[in-house]
Amino acid sequence: MKMSQNVLEVEHLKTYFPILGGLFQRTIGHVRAVDDISLTIQKGETLGLVGESGCGKSTLGRSIIRLVEPSSGKVLLNGTNLLTTNGQELRNKRKDVQMIFQDPYESLNSRHTIGSILAEPFVIHNLLSPKERDDAVVELLRRVGLPENARLKYPHEFSGGQRQRIGIARAIALRPNLVICDEPISALDVSIQAQIMNLLIDIQNEMGMAYLFIAHDLAAVRHISDRIAVMYLGVIVEEGPSESISSNPQHPYTQALLSAVPVADPQFKKRERIVLKGDVPSPSNPPSGCRFHTRCPYVQDRCRVESPELKSRNEKIANSKVACHFPLK
Ligand code: SF4
């Protein structure tokens, strides 16, 4: 039997948040933050997940690791469904999937030294002796480019970029199979962003874990990803190899995101800026048919009534899928 190379398989995942209203605070609707998403990530692969703020990409990342509870679907990590796993088995499985947050300061306990923050994963999982934990912390600091004495300091004594290095060190401590990187560079100075990206790439080359790299900036995602999935209003509208998404977008929304990338980036073709009309509709009441139809420059009557399936629509672009009745050529 051929073994699956997928470290992560997400199947029909939905995460809805109730909207309460009325005198008795009853549920009167739902915010459909993640609305029937399926995706896979192979061992050692990076899937970039891109979309405007509020499209549901961070909720998807948090649903996978169960920081928010999904409403339905499956999240298979190395074949085990995390959504039906609880207790000790879930804690064991969580070693294999870790998260890097946008704001490392919020995710680092300000009252603990860096040494105790980095030793915590070993303590929680009862791994290594105290001496071995100390050695592992020093090695983690070295790996992310921080000096050994950083372990004696507190989070507030570091810059934003250094704190993100600490967040990365904590995420890789247990050598997970998958790291969910939730906008890990968007809060950093531009001058620091490339250093953190390169550190993530080096660590992946060395340790071989897979990344789900979440960002609103398509240029950043392109730099690190093997494949890219584009999200709009809780659904994936296009997915494919980074190269084809960057040079041959098939969905009008992807085209609009690409047009916002500065042309100074040599990896992108020179293109006209497409300014989308209107605001992103509410995920509690998404438009009928194609969810993008209220902002699409190419909308036709069919788009308003029939929801386009995410599927392969152009044989010349290998391994690509798009949810559009009239994809761009
Ligand atoms: Fe635009 Fe229609 Fe395609 Fe939706 S289905 S992206 S509205 S052309």
Short mmCIF file of C-alpha atoms and ligand atoms in Angstrom, two decimals:
data_model
loop_
_atom_site.label_atom_id
_atom_site.label_comp_id
_atom_site.label_asym_id
_atom_site.label_seq_id
_atom_site.Cartn_x
_atom_site.Cartn_y
_atom_site.Cartn_z
CA MET A 1 0.00 0.00 0.00
CA LYS A 2 1.35 3.45 -0.95
CA MET A 3 1.78 5.65 2.15
CA SER A 4 0.38 9.18 1.95
CA GLN A 5 3.04 11.89 1.94
CA ASN A 6 0.54 14.35 3.38
CA VAL A 7 1.37 15.61 6.84
CA LEU A 8 -1.91 17.56 6.93
CA GLU A 9 -5.26 16.83 5.29
CA VAL A 10 -8.10 19.26 6.00
CA GLU A 11 -11.49 18.03 4.82
CA HIS A 12 -14.64 20.17 4.56
CA LEU A 13 -13.64 22.25 7.58
CA LYS A 14 -16.19 24.75 8.85
CA THR A 15 -15.74 27.18 11.73
CA TYR A 16 -18.85 29.22 12.43
CA PHE A 17 -19.20 31.71 15.29
CA PRO A 18 -22.72 32.33 16.65
CA ILE A 19 -24.21 35.83 16.51
CA LEU A 20 -26.33 36.45 19.60
CA GLY A 21 -29.20 38.91 19.64
CA GLY A 22 -32.62 39.80 21.00
CA LEU A 23 -33.82 40.02 24.55
CA PHE A 24 -32.69 36.50 25.45
CA GLN A 25 -29.38 36.62 23.59
CA ARG A 26 -30.40 33.76 21.30
CA THR A 27 -28.36 32.70 18.27
CA ILE A 28 -29.74 34.72 15.37
CA GLY A 29 -27.10 33.89 12.79
CA HIS A 30 -23.51 32.75 12.26
CA VAL A 31 -20.26 34.31 11.12
CA ARG A 32 -19.02 31.75 8.61
CA ALA A 33 -15.31 32.45 9.12
CA VAL A 34 -14.18 29.14 7.56
CA ASP A 35 -16.80 27.70 5.25
CA ASP A 36 -16.11 24.23 3.88
CA ILE A 37 -12.36 24.29 3.24
CA SER A 38 -10.32 21.29 2.10
CA LEU A 39 -6.55 21.36 1.60
CA THR A 40 -3.46 19.21 1.97
CA ILE A 41 0.18 19.88 2.86
CA GLN A 42 2.91 17.36 2.09
CA LYS A 43 5.91 16.56 4.27
CA GLY A 44 8.50 19.35 4.03
CA GLU A 45 6.24 21.50 1.85
CA THR A 46 5.20 25.13 2.37
CA LEU A 47 1.64 26.12 1.54
CA GLY A 48 1.13 29.88 1.49
CA LEU A 49 -2.34 31.05 2.51
CA VAL A 50 -3.14 34.56 1.40
CA GLY A 51 -6.11 36.92 1.50
CA GLU A 52 -7.27 40.28 2.82
CA SER A 53 -7.68 40.85 6.52
CA GLY A 54 -10.96 39.29 7.73
CA CYS A 55 -11.07 36.58 5.03
CA GLY A 56 -10.77 33.81 7.64
CA LYS A 57 -7.16 32.74 7.05
CA SER A 58 -6.05 33.14 10.69
CA THR A 59 -9.22 31.40 11.91
CA LEU A 60 -8.39 28.52 9.58
CA GLY A 61 -4.86 28.27 11.06
CA ARG A 62 -6.23 28.37 14.61
CA SER A 63 -8.95 25.83 13.78
CA ILE A 64 -6.34 23.35 12.56
CA ILE A 65 -4.51 23.50 15.89
CA ARG A 66 -7.85 23.78 17.81
CA LEU A 67 -7.11 27.15 19.35
CA VAL A 68 -10.66 27.79 18.15
CA GLU A 69 -13.07 24.86 17.91
CA PRO A 70 -14.22 24.05 14.37
CA SER A 71 -17.94 23.39 13.81
CA SER A 72 -17.45 20.38 11.53
CA GLY A 73 -15.05 18.64 9.15
CA LYS A 74 -11.80 16.76 9.64
CA VAL A 75 -8.21 17.79 10.39
CA LEU A 76 -5.95 14.80 9.77
CA LEU A 77 -2.43 15.22 11.09
CA ASN A 78 -0.33 12.26 9.93
CA GLY A 79 -3.62 10.41 9.49
CA THR A 80 -5.11 11.15 12.97
CA ASN A 81 -8.21 13.33 13.10
CA LEU A 82 -7.40 16.05 15.67
CA LEU A 83 -11.07 17.01 15.94
CA THR A 84 -12.08 13.65 17.41
CA THR A 85 -8.95 13.33 19.59
CA ASN A 86 -8.97 14.47 23.21
CA GLY A 87 -7.08 14.27 26.48
CA GLN A 88 -3.58 12.80 26.55
CA GLU A 89 -3.76 11.61 22.94
CA LEU A 90 -4.46 15.19 21.77
CA ARG A 91 -1.61 16.55 23.93
CA ASN A 92 0.74 13.99 22.37
CA LYS A 93 -0.39 14.89 18.86
CA ARG A 94 0.04 18.61 19.57
CA LYS A 95 3.80 18.03 19.74
CA ASP A 96 3.68 17.51 15.99
CA VAL A 97 2.01 20.81 15.12
CA GLN A 98 3.14 24.18 16.49
CA MET A 99 2.27 27.80 15.82
CA ILE A 100 4.24 31.03 15.31
CA PHE A 101 2.14 34.11 16.04
CA GLN A 102 2.04 37.56 14.48
CA ASP A 103 2.78 39.27 17.78
CA PRO A 104 5.36 37.21 19.66
CA TYR A 105 5.19 39.56 22.65
CA GLU A 106 1.57 38.60 23.33
CA SER A 107 2.37 34.92 23.05
CA LEU A 108 5.45 35.01 25.34
CA ASN A 109 4.79 35.08 29.09
CA SER A 110 6.32 38.40 30.18
CA ARG A 111 7.01 37.15 33.74
CA HIS A 112 9.13 34.20 32.63
CA THR A 113 12.74 34.22 31.46
CA ILE A 114 13.47 33.13 27.91
CA GLY A 115 15.18 30.05 29.36
CA SER A 116 12.02 28.94 31.13
CA ILE A 117 9.80 29.80 28.11
CA LEU A 118 11.95 27.63 25.83
CA ALA A 119 12.21 24.80 28.37
CA GLU A 120 8.43 24.70 28.85
CA PRO A 121 7.62 22.37 25.89
CA PHE A 122 10.07 19.80 27.30
CA VAL A 123 8.57 20.16 30.79
CA ILE A 124 4.96 19.82 29.55
CA HIS A 125 5.78 16.65 27.65
CA ASN A 126 8.09 15.33 30.36
CA LEU A 127 11.07 15.11 28.02
CA LEU A 128 14.79 15.29 28.87
CA SER A 129 16.55 15.73 32.20
CA PRO A 130 16.99 19.27 33.65
CA LYS A 131 20.59 19.37 32.38
CA GLU A 132 19.54 18.17 28.92
CA ARG A 133 16.77 20.82 28.85
CA ASP A 134 19.36 23.54 29.59
CA ASP A 135 21.53 22.25 26.76
CA ALA A 136 18.52 22.09 24.41
CA VAL A 137 17.59 25.72 25.24
CA VAL A 138 21.14 26.92 24.46
CA GLU A 139 21.07 24.98 21.19
CA LEU A 140 17.67 26.48 20.25
CA LEU A 141 18.97 30.01 20.94
CA ARG A 142 22.02 29.32 18.79
CA ARG A 143 19.80 27.96 16.03
CA VAL A 144 17.74 31.15 15.84
CA GLY A 145 20.77 33.45 16.06
CA LEU A 146 20.54 34.60 19.69
CA PRO A 147 23.34 34.54 22.29
CA GLU A 148 23.44 31.99 25.10
CA ASN A 149 22.88 34.62 27.81
CA ALA A 150 19.48 35.49 26.27
CA ARG A 151 18.06 32.65 28.36
CA LEU A 152 18.51 34.74 31.52
CA LYS A 153 16.51 37.72 30.19
CA TYR A 154 12.81 38.57 29.88
CA PRO A 155 10.75 39.15 26.71
CA HIS A 156 10.60 42.97 27.15
CA GLU A 157 14.41 43.15 26.91
CA PHE A 158 14.31 42.15 23.23
CA SER A 159 13.38 43.90 19.97
CA GLY A 160 10.41 42.74 17.88
CA GLY A 161 12.63 40.77 15.52
CA GLN A 162 14.46 39.09 18.42
CA ARG A 163 11.15 38.20 20.06
CA GLN A 164 10.00 36.58 16.84
CA ARG A 165 13.25 34.54 16.86
CA ILE A 166 12.29 33.38 20.37
CA GLY A 167 8.78 32.51 19.11
CA ILE A 168 10.36 30.45 16.33
CA ALA A 169 12.72 28.71 18.78
CA ARG A 170 9.77 27.72 20.96
CA ALA A 171 7.81 26.44 17.95
CA ILE A 172 10.65 24.19 16.72
CA ALA A 173 11.72 22.92 20.17
CA LEU A 174 9.91 19.59 19.81
CA ARG A 175 10.80 19.20 16.11
CA PRO A 176 7.18 19.28 14.88
CA ASN A 177 6.10 17.95 11.47
CA LEU A 178 4.04 21.08 10.78
CA VAL A 179 4.40 24.73 11.83
CA ILE A 180 1.54 27.17 11.29
CA CYS A 181 3.10 30.59 10.73
CA ASP A 182 0.32 33.17 11.30
CA GLU A 183 1.51 36.45 9.72
CA PRO A 184 4.93 36.03 11.36
CA ILE A 185 6.53 39.04 9.68
CA SER A 186 3.71 41.55 9.26
CA ALA A 187 4.34 43.29 12.62
CA LEU A 188 8.10 43.64 11.98
CA ASP A 189 10.15 46.42 10.38
CA VAL A 190 10.72 45.83 6.68
CA SER A 191 14.47 45.58 7.31
CA ILE A 192 13.91 42.65 9.70
CA GLN A 193 11.30 40.80 7.64
CA ALA A 194 13.78 39.25 5.19
CA GLN A 195 15.99 38.02 8.05
CA ILE A 196 13.06 36.20 9.68
CA MET A 197 11.93 34.73 6.33
CA ASN A 198 15.43 33.45 5.64
CA LEU A 199 15.66 31.97 9.14
CA LEU A 200 12.38 30.09 8.56
CA ILE A 201 13.65 28.79 5.21
CA ASP A 202 17.01 27.68 6.71
CA ILE A 203 15.27 25.87 9.57
CA GLN A 204 12.94 24.10 7.17
CA ASN A 205 15.87 22.99 5.00
CA GLU A 206 17.61 21.64 8.08
CA MET A 207 14.68 20.03 9.91
CA GLY A 208 12.31 19.20 7.05
CA MET A 209 9.04 20.32 8.64
CA ALA A 210 6.07 21.56 6.60
CA TYR A 211 4.77 25.14 6.92
CA LEU A 212 1.34 26.67 6.54
CA PHE A 213 2.45 30.26 5.95
CA ILE A 214 -0.39 32.75 6.44
CA ALA A 215 -0.01 36.33 5.15
CA HIS A 216 -1.93 39.14 3.48
CA ASP A 217 1.12 40.06 1.40
CA LEU A 218 1.33 37.93 -1.73
CA ALA A 219 4.96 38.93 -2.36
CA ALA A 220 6.01 37.51 1.03
CA VAL A 221 4.03 34.32 0.51
CA ARG A 222 5.49 33.83 -2.96
CA HIS A 223 9.01 34.03 -1.58
CA ILE A 224 8.64 31.10 0.79
CA SER A 225 5.87 28.89 -0.65
CA ASP A 226 5.83 25.84 -2.91
CA ARG A 227 2.10 26.24 -3.41
CA ILE A 228 -0.32 29.08 -2.67
CA ALA A 229 -4.01 29.02 -1.69
CA VAL A 230 -5.98 32.26 -2.00
CA MET A 231 -8.87 32.83 0.45
CA TYR A 232 -11.85 35.13 0.09
CA LEU A 233 -14.74 35.34 2.56
CA GLY A 234 -14.15 31.98 4.22
CA VAL A 235 -13.48 29.90 1.09
CA ILE A 236 -10.49 29.07 -1.11
CA VAL A 237 -10.94 30.64 -4.55
CA GLU A 238 -7.67 29.54 -6.18
CA GLU A 239 -4.87 27.12 -5.39
CA GLY A 240 -1.75 26.12 -7.31
CA PRO A 241 2.03 26.16 -7.57
CA SER A 242 3.55 29.51 -6.52
CA GLU A 243 4.98 30.07 -9.95
CA SER A 244 1.68 29.72 -11.81
CA ILE A 245 -0.27 31.77 -9.23
CA SER A 246 2.29 34.57 -9.63
CA SER A 247 2.58 34.53 -13.40
CA ASN A 248 -0.80 33.13 -14.51
CA PRO A 249 -3.52 33.95 -11.99
CA GLN A 250 -6.85 32.46 -13.08
CA HIS A 251 -9.15 34.07 -10.49
CA PRO A 252 -9.95 37.80 -10.76
CA TYR A 253 -9.38 38.19 -7.00
CA THR A 254 -5.87 36.69 -7.27
CA GLN A 255 -5.24 39.03 -10.18
CA ALA A 256 -6.27 41.99 -8.01
CA LEU A 257 -4.02 40.88 -5.12
CA LEU A 258 -1.10 40.50 -7.53
CA SER A 259 -1.68 43.92 -9.00
CA ALA A 260 -1.09 45.39 -5.52
CA VAL A 261 2.43 43.87 -5.34
CA PRO A 262 5.04 46.61 -6.01
CA VAL A 263 6.41 46.16 -9.53
CA ALA A 264 9.93 46.61 -8.16
CA ASP A 265 9.67 42.96 -7.10
CA PRO A 266 11.35 41.27 -10.10
CA GLN A 267 9.45 38.03 -9.56
CA PHE A 268 6.24 39.64 -10.68
CA LYS A 269 5.40 40.80 -14.15
CA LYS A 270 4.65 44.48 -14.61
CA ARG A 271 0.89 44.85 -14.37
CA GLU A 272 -1.87 47.39 -14.15
CA ARG A 273 -3.17 48.13 -10.67
CA ILE A 274 -6.69 46.75 -10.18
CA VAL A 275 -8.55 48.56 -7.43
CA LEU A 276 -11.43 46.46 -6.13
CA LYS A 277 -14.73 48.27 -5.73
CA GLY A 278 -16.68 48.17 -2.48
CA ASP A 279 -15.99 46.64 0.89
CA VAL A 280 -15.52 42.98 1.70
CA PRO A 281 -19.09 41.70 2.38
CA SER A 282 -19.95 40.34 5.82
CA PRO A 283 -19.08 36.67 6.39
CA SER A 284 -22.37 36.40 8.31
CA ASN A 285 -24.29 37.03 5.10
CA PRO A 286 -22.05 36.21 2.12
CA PRO A 287 -23.31 37.08 -1.38
CA SER A 288 -25.27 34.44 -3.32
CA GLY A 289 -23.57 32.52 -6.13
CA CYS A 290 -19.90 33.48 -6.40
CA ARG A 291 -18.94 35.26 -3.17
CA PHE A 292 -16.71 37.62 -5.12
CA HIS A 293 -19.44 38.76 -7.54
CA THR A 294 -20.15 42.06 -5.72
CA ARG A 295 -16.57 43.22 -6.41
CA CYS A 296 -15.59 41.35 -9.55
CA PRO A 297 -14.81 43.43 -12.64
CA TYR A 298 -15.84 40.48 -14.88
CA VAL A 299 -19.16 39.55 -13.20
CA GLN A 300 -21.90 38.02 -15.38
CA ASP A 301 -25.50 36.96 -14.58
CA ARG A 302 -24.55 33.34 -13.90
CA CYS A 303 -22.10 34.45 -11.18
CA ARG A 304 -24.91 35.91 -9.05
CA VAL A 305 -26.84 32.65 -8.77
CA GLU A 306 -24.42 29.74 -9.19
CA SER A 307 -21.55 29.09 -6.81
CA PRO A 308 -18.42 28.06 -8.75
CA GLU A 309 -16.72 24.86 -7.61
CA LEU A 310 -12.99 24.90 -6.83
CA LYS A 311 -11.61 22.59 -9.51
CA SER A 312 -9.05 22.26 -12.30
CA ARG A 313 -10.19 24.39 -15.24
CA ASN A 314 -7.06 24.76 -17.36
CA GLU A 315 -5.08 21.64 -18.31
CA LYS A 316 -2.12 23.77 -19.36
CA ILE A 317 -1.63 24.92 -15.74
CA ALA A 318 -0.71 21.76 -13.85
CA ASN A 319 -1.99 21.11 -10.32
CA SER A 320 -4.07 24.26 -10.23
CA LYS A 321 -7.69 24.76 -9.15
CA VAL A 322 -9.90 27.81 -9.40
CA ALA A 323 -13.44 28.64 -8.27
CA CYS A 324 -14.61 30.86 -11.13
CA HIS A 325 -17.09 30.30 -13.99
CA PHE A 326 -15.02 32.47 -16.30
CA PRO A 327 -11.35 32.01 -15.30
CA LEU A 328 -8.69 34.25 -16.75
CA LYS A 329 -6.54 32.71 -19.49
FE1 SF4 B 1 -15.97 36.98 -11.16
FE2 SF4 B 1 -17.95 35.44 -11.96
FE3 SF4 B 1 -15.54 34.42 -11.70
FE4 SF4 B 1 -16.94 35.08 -9.57
S1 SF4 B 1 -17.45 33.47 -11.04
S2 SF4 B 1 -14.81 35.53 -9.93
S3 SF4 B 1 -18.00 36.90 -10.27
S4 SF4 B 1 -16.15 36.02 -13.16
#
